[in-house]
Short mmCIF file of C-alpha atoms and ligand atoms in Angstrom, two decimals:
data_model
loop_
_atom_site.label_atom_id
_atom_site.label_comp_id
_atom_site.label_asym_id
_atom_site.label_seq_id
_atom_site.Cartn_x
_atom_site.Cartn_y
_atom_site.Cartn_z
CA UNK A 1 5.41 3.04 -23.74
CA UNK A 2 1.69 2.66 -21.99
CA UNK A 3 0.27 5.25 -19.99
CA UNK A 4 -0.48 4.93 -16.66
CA UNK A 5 -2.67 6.34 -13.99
CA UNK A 6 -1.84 6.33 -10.15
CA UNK A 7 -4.66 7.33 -8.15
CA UNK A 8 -3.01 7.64 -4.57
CA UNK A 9 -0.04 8.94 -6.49
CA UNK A 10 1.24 11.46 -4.13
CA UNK A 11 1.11 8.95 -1.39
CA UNK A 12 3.93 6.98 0.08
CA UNK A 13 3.34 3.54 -2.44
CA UNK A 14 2.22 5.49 -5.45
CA UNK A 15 4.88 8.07 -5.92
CA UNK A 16 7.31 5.14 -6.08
CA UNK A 17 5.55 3.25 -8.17
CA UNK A 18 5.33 6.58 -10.16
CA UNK A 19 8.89 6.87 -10.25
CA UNK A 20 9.63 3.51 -11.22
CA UNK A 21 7.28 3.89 -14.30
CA UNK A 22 9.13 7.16 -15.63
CA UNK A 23 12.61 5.49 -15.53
CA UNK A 24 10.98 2.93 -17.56
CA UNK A 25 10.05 5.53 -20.01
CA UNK A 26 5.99 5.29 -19.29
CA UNK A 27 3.60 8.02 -19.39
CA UNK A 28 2.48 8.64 -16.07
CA UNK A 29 -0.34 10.66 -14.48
CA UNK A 30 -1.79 10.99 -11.04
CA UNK A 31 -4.86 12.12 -9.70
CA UNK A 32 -4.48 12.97 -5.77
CA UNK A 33 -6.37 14.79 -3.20
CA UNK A 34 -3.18 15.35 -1.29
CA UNK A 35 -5.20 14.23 1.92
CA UNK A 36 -2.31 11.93 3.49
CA UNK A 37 -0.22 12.27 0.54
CA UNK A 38 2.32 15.11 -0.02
CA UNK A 39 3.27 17.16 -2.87
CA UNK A 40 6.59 16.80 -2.11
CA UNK A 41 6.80 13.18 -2.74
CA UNK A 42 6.11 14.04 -6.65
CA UNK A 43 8.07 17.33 -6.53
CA UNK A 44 11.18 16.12 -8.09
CA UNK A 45 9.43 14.28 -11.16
CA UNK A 46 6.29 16.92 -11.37
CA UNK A 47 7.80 18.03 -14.37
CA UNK A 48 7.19 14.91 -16.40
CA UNK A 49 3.58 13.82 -14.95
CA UNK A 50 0.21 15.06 -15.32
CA UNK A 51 -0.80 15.86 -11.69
CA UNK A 52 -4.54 16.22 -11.35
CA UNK A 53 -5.39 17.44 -7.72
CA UNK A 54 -8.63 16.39 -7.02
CA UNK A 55 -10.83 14.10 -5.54
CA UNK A 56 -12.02 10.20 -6.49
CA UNK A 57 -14.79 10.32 -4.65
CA UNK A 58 -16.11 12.68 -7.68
CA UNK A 59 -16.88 10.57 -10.48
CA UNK A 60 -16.45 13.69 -13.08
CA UNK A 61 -12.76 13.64 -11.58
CA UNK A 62 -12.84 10.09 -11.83
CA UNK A 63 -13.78 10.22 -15.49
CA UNK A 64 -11.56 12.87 -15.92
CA UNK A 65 -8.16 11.35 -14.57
CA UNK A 66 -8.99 8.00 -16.91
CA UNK A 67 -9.45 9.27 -20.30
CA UNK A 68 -7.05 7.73 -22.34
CA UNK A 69 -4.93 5.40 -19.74
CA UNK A 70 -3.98 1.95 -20.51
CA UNK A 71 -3.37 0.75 -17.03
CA UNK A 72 -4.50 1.88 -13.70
CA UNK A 73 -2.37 1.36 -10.70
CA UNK A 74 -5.23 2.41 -7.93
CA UNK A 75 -3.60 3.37 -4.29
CA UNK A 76 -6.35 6.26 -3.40
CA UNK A 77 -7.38 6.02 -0.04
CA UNK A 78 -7.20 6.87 3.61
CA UNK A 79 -4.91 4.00 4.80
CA UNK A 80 -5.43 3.95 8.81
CA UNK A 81 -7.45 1.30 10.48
CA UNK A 82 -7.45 3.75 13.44
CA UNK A 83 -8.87 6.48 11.26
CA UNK A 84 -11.06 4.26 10.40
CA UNK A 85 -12.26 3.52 14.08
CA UNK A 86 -12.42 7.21 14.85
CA UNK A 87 -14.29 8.01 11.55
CA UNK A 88 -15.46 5.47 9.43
CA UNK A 89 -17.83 7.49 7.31
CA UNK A 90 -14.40 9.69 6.28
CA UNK A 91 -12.49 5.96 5.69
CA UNK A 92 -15.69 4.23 3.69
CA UNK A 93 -16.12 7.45 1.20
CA UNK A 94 -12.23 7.83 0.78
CA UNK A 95 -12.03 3.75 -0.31
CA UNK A 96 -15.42 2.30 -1.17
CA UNK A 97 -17.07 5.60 -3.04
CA UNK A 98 -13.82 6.26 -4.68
CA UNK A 99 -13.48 2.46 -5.97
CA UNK A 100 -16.47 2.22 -7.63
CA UNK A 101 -16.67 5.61 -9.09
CA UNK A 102 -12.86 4.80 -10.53
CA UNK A 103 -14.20 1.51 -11.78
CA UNK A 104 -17.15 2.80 -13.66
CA UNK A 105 -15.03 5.73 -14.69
CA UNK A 106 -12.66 2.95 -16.59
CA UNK A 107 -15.28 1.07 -17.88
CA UNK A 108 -17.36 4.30 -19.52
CA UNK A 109 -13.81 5.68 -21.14
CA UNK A 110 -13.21 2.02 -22.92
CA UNK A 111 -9.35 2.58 -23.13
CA UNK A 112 -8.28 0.78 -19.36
CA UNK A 113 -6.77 -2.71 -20.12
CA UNK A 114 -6.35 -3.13 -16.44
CA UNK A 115 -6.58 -2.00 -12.97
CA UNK A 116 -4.53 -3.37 -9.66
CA UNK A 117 -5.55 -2.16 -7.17
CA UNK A 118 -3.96 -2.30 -3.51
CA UNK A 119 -6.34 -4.19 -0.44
CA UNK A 120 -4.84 -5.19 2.58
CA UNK A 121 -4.03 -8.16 4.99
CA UNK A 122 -6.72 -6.71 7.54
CA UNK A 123 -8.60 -8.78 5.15
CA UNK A 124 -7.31 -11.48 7.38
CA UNK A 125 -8.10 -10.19 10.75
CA UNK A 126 -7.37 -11.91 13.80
CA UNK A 127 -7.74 -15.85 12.27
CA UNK A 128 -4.49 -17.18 14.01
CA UNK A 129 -3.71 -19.76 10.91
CA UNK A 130 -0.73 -18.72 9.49
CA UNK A 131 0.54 -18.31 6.91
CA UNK A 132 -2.49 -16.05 5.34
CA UNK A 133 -3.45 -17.54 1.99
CA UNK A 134 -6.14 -15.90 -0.08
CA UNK A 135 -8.76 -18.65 -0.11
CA UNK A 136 -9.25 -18.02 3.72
CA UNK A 137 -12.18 -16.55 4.98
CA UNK A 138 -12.18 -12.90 5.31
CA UNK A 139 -12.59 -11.91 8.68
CA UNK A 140 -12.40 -8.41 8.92
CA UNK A 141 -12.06 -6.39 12.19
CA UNK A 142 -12.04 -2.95 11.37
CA UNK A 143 -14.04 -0.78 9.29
CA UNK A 144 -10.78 -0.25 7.42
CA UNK A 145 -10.68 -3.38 6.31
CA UNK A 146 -13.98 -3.98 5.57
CA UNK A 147 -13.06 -1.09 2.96
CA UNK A 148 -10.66 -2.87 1.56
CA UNK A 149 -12.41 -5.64 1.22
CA UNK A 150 -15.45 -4.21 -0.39
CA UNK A 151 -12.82 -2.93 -2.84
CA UNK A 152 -12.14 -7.19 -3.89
CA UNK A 153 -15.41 -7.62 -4.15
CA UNK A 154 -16.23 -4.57 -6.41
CA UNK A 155 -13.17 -5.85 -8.56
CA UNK A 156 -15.27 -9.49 -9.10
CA UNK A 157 -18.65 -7.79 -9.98
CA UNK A 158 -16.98 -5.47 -12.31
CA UNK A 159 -15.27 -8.34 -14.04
CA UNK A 160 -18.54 -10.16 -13.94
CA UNK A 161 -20.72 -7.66 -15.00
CA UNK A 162 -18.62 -4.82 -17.72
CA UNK A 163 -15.55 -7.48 -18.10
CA UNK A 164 -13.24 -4.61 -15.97
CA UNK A 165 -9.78 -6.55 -15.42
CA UNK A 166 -9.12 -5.76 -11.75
CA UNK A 167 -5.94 -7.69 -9.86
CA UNK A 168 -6.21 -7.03 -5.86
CA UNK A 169 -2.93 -7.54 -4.23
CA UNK A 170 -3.20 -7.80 -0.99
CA UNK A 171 0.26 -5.76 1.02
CA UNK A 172 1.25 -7.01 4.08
CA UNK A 173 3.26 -3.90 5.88
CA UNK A 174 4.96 -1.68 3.25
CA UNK A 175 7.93 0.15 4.13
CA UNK A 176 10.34 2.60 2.37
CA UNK A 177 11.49 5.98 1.48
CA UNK A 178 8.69 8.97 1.41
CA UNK A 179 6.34 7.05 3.87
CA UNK A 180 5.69 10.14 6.17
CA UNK A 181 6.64 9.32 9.64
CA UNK A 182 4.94 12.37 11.10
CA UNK A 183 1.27 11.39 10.26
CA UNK A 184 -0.96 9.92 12.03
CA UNK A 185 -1.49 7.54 9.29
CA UNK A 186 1.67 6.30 9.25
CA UNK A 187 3.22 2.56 9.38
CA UNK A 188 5.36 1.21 12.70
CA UNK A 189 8.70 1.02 10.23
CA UNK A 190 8.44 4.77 9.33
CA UNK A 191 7.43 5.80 13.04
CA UNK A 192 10.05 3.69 14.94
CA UNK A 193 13.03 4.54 12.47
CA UNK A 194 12.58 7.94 13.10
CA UNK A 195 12.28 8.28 16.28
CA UNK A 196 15.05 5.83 16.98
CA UNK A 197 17.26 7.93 14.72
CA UNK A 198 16.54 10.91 16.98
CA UNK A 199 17.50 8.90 19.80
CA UNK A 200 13.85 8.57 20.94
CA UNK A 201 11.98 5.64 22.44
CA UNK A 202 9.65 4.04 20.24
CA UNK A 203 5.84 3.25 21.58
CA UNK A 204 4.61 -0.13 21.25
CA UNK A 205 0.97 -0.67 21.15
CA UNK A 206 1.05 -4.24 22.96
CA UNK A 207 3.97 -6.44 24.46
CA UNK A 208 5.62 -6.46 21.68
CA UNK A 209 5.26 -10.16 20.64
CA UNK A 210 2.87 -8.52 17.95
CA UNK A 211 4.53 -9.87 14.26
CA UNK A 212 4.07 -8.59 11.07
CA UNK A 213 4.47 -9.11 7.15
CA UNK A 214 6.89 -6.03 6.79
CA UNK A 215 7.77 -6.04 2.74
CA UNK A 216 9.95 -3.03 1.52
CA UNK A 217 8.64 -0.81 -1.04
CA UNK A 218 10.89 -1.84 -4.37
CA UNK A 219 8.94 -5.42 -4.07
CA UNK A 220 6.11 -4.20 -3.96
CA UNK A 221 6.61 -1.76 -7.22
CA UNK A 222 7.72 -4.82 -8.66
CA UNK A 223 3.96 -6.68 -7.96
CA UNK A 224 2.54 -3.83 -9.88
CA UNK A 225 4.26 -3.42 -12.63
CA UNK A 226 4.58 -7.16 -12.87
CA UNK A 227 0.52 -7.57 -12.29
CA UNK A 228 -0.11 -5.14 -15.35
CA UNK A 229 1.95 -7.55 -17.67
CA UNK A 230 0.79 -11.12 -16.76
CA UNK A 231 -1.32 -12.98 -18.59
CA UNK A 232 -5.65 -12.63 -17.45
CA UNK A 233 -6.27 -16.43 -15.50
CA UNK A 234 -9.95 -15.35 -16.72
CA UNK A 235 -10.74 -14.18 -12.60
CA UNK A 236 -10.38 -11.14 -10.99
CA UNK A 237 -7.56 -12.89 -8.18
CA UNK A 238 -6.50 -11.69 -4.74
CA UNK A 239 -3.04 -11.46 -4.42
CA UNK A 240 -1.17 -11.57 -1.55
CA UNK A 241 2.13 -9.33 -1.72
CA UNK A 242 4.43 -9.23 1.14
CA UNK A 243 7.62 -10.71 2.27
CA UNK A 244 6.59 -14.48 3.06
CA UNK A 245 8.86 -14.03 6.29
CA UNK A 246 7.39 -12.17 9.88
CA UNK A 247 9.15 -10.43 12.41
CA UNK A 248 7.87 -9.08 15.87
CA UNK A 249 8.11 -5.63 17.24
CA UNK A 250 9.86 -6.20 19.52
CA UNK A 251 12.90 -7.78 17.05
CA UNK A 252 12.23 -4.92 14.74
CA UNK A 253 13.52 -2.38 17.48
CA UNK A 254 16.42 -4.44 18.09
CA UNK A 255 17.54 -5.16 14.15
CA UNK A 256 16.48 -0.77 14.13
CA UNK A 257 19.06 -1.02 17.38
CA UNK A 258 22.00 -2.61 15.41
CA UNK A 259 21.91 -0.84 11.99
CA UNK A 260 21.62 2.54 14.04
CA UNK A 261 24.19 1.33 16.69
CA UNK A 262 22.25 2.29 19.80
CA UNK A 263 20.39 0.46 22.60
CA UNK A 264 17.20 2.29 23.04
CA UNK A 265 14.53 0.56 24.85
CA UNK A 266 10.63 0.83 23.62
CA UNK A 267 8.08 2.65 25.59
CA UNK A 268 4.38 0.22 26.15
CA UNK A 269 0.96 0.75 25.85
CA UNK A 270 -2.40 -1.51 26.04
CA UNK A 271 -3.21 -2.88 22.76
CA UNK A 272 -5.19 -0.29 19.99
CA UNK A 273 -8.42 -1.47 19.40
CA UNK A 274 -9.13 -3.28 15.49
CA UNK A 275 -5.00 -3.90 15.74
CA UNK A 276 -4.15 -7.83 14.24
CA UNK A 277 -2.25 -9.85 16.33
CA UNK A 278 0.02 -11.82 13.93
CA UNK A 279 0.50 -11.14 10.68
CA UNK A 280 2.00 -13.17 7.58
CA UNK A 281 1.75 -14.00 3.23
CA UNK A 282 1.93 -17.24 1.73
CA UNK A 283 3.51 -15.94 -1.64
CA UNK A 284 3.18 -18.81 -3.71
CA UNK A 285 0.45 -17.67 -5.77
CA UNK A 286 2.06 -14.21 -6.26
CA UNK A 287 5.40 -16.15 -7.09
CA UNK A 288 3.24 -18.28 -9.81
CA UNK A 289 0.67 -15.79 -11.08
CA UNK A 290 3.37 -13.20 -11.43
CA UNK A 291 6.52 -14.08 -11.04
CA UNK A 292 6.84 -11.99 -7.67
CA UNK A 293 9.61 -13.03 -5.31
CA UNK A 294 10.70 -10.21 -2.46
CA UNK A 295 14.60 -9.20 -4.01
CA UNK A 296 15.09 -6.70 -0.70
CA UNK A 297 15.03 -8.43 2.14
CA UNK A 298 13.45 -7.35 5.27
CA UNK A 299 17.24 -5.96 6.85
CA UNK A 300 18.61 -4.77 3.63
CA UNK A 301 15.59 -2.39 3.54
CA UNK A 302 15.61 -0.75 7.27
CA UNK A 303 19.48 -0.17 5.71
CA UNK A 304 18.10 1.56 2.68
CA UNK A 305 15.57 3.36 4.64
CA UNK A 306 17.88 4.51 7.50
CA UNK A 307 20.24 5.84 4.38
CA UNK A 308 17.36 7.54 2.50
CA UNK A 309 16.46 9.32 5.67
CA UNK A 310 20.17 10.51 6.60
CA UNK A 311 20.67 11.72 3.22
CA UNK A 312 17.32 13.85 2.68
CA UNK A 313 18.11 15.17 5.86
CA UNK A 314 15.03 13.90 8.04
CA UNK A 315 16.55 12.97 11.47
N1 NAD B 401 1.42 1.13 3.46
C1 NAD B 401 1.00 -0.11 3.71
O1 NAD B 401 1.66 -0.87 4.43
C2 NAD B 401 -0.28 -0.65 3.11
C3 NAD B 401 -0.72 -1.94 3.49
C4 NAD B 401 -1.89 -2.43 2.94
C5 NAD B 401 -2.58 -1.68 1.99
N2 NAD B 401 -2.13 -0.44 1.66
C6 NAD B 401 -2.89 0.32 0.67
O2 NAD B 401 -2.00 0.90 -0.27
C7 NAD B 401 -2.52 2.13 -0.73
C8 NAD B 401 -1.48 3.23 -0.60
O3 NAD B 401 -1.10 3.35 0.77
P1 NAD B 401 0.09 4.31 1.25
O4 NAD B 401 0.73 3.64 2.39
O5 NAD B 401 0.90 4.75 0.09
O6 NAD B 401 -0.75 5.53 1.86
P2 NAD B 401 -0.65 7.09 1.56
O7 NAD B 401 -1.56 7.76 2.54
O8 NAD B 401 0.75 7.55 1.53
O9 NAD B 401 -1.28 7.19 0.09
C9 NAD B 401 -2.65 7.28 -0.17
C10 NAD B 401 -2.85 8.45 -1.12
O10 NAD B 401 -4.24 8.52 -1.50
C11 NAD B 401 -4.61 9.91 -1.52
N3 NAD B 401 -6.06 9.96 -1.37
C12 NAD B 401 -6.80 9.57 -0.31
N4 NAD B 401 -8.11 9.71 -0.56
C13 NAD B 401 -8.21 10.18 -1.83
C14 NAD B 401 -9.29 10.53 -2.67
N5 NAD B 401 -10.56 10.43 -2.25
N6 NAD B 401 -9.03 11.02 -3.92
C15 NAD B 401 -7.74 11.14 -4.35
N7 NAD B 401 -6.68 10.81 -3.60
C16 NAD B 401 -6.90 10.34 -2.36
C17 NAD B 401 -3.83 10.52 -0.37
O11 NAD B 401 -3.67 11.94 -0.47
C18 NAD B 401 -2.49 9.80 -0.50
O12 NAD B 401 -1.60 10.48 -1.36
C19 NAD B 401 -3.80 2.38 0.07
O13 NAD B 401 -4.90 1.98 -0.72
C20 NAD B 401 -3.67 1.48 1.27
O14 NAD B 401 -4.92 1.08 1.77
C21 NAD B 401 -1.00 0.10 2.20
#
């Protein structure tokens, strides 16, 4: 048994992960601001965590939530590049403050093995070579990802400098149970799946020939937990984790069509400003670093999803 800290826990990526780790009989405690995240998505395990609400951007909290943890699975943050366009002060405190103060945090309490921490594709930004492979260029668009990518570069000078062991893993578009469709925050899978399932038109931002990464959430529990166990190269790598395959809005309503047996057509809008245009991972070097290969597949997931929704009553 190891004991594990999820910062971001209460979020739509972290509670999974969190739930994942307690089948597997680990300790588990998350520290949460519930900001974007929801009480709700912890509710049924609360019991067997230790939930500390309170802010990363606090290093006393920071110091606080680390004491004692052997691994660190860091998802804290406010995850919207369009947040991020209306507010960026609100997006750099909530990512880049928060990193460091949870890396310094880990390397002052002396018990943290490792940290992986989640960055992004935005990484990427508009660079039309595809696939994305981590020794491209970063060319970030939004102050989002410039976040993000701060967060990488943190992880090297940590490494460098105290000997921190930070893995980035770069997701491509998650999607899954308890990603909160209302929000503002919230990814096109969660958005367009519920609508859809109300009968509603989803909005595309775009003409639709917009692709994506999308990579459903089991695979990308199975990055974490698999990025805690393999062996240190001696670097702090940049993982990319998604599901090596893309698919365009515009396909996405019609596979959302089939599964939900309807024929609703999508509503358009001019492009969003800081918005990629195409989007997808190599995922060699997550396949030999750690052993990742997607098991879910892109349609078996918007299956799962679709269920998970139906069942806990969310159309
Ligand atoms: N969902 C995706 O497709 C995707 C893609 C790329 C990267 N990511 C990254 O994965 C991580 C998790 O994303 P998610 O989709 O689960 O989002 P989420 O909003 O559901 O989870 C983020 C969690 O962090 C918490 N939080 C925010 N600021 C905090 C702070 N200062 N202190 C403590 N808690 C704080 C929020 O309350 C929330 O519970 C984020 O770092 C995000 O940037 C997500």
């Amino acid at each position: 048994m190891n004991k594990y800290l999820i910062t971001g826990g209460a979020g739509f990526i972290g509670s999974n992960i969190a739930e994942r780790l307690l089948k597997e009989g680990h300790s588990v405690r998350i520290l949460d601001n519930l900001s974007t995240g929801r009480f709700e998505n912890i509710k049924g395990f609360a019991e067997d965590i230790d939930f500390i609400c309170g802010d990363l951007s606090d290093y006393s909290t920071a110091r606080k939530a680390t004491e004692g943890m052997d691994y660190i699975l860091h998802h804290a943050a406010l995850p919207s590049v369009e947040l991020s366009v209306k507010d960026p002060c609100a997006v750099n405190e909530s990512i880049v403050n928060s990193t460091v103060n949870l890396f310094k945090a880990a390397v002052d309490c002396g018990s943290v093995k490792r940290i992986v921490q989640a960055v992004s594709a935005a990484a990427y930004g508009n660079d039309p070579t595809l696939p994305k492979t981590e020794d491209m260029p970063p060319k970030p668009e939004s102050p989002y990802a410039v976040a993000k990518l701060a967060q990488e570069y943190y992880a090297r000078a940590f490494y460098n400098v105290y000997g921190l062991q930070v893995l980035s893993l770069r997701y491509f578009n998650v999607f899954g149970p308890k990603q909160d469709p209302s929000s503002f925050y919230s990814g096109v899978i969660s958005i367009f799946s519920s609508l859809m399932l109300k009968g509603k038109s989803p909005v595309i931002f775009g003409d639709g020939l917009s692709s994506r990464d999308f990579v459903y959430i089991d695979n990308v529990v199975d990055a974490n937990l698999k990025a805690c166990a393999c062996p240190w190269t001696g670097s702090s790598e940049i993982i990319n984790i998604g599901g090596g395959q893309s698919m365009t809005l515009n396909e996405l309503v019609e596979i959302l069509n089939k599964i939900l047996g309807t024929d609703i057509v999508p509503g358009y809008k001019p492009p969003r400003a800081g918005d990629v245009k195409h989007s997808m991972a190599d995922i060699s070097k997550a396949s030999a670093l750690l052993g990742y290969e997607p098991r879910i597949t892109v349609s078996e997931g918007l299956q799962s999803l679709i269920a998970w929704y139906r069942n806990n009553d969310l159309v």
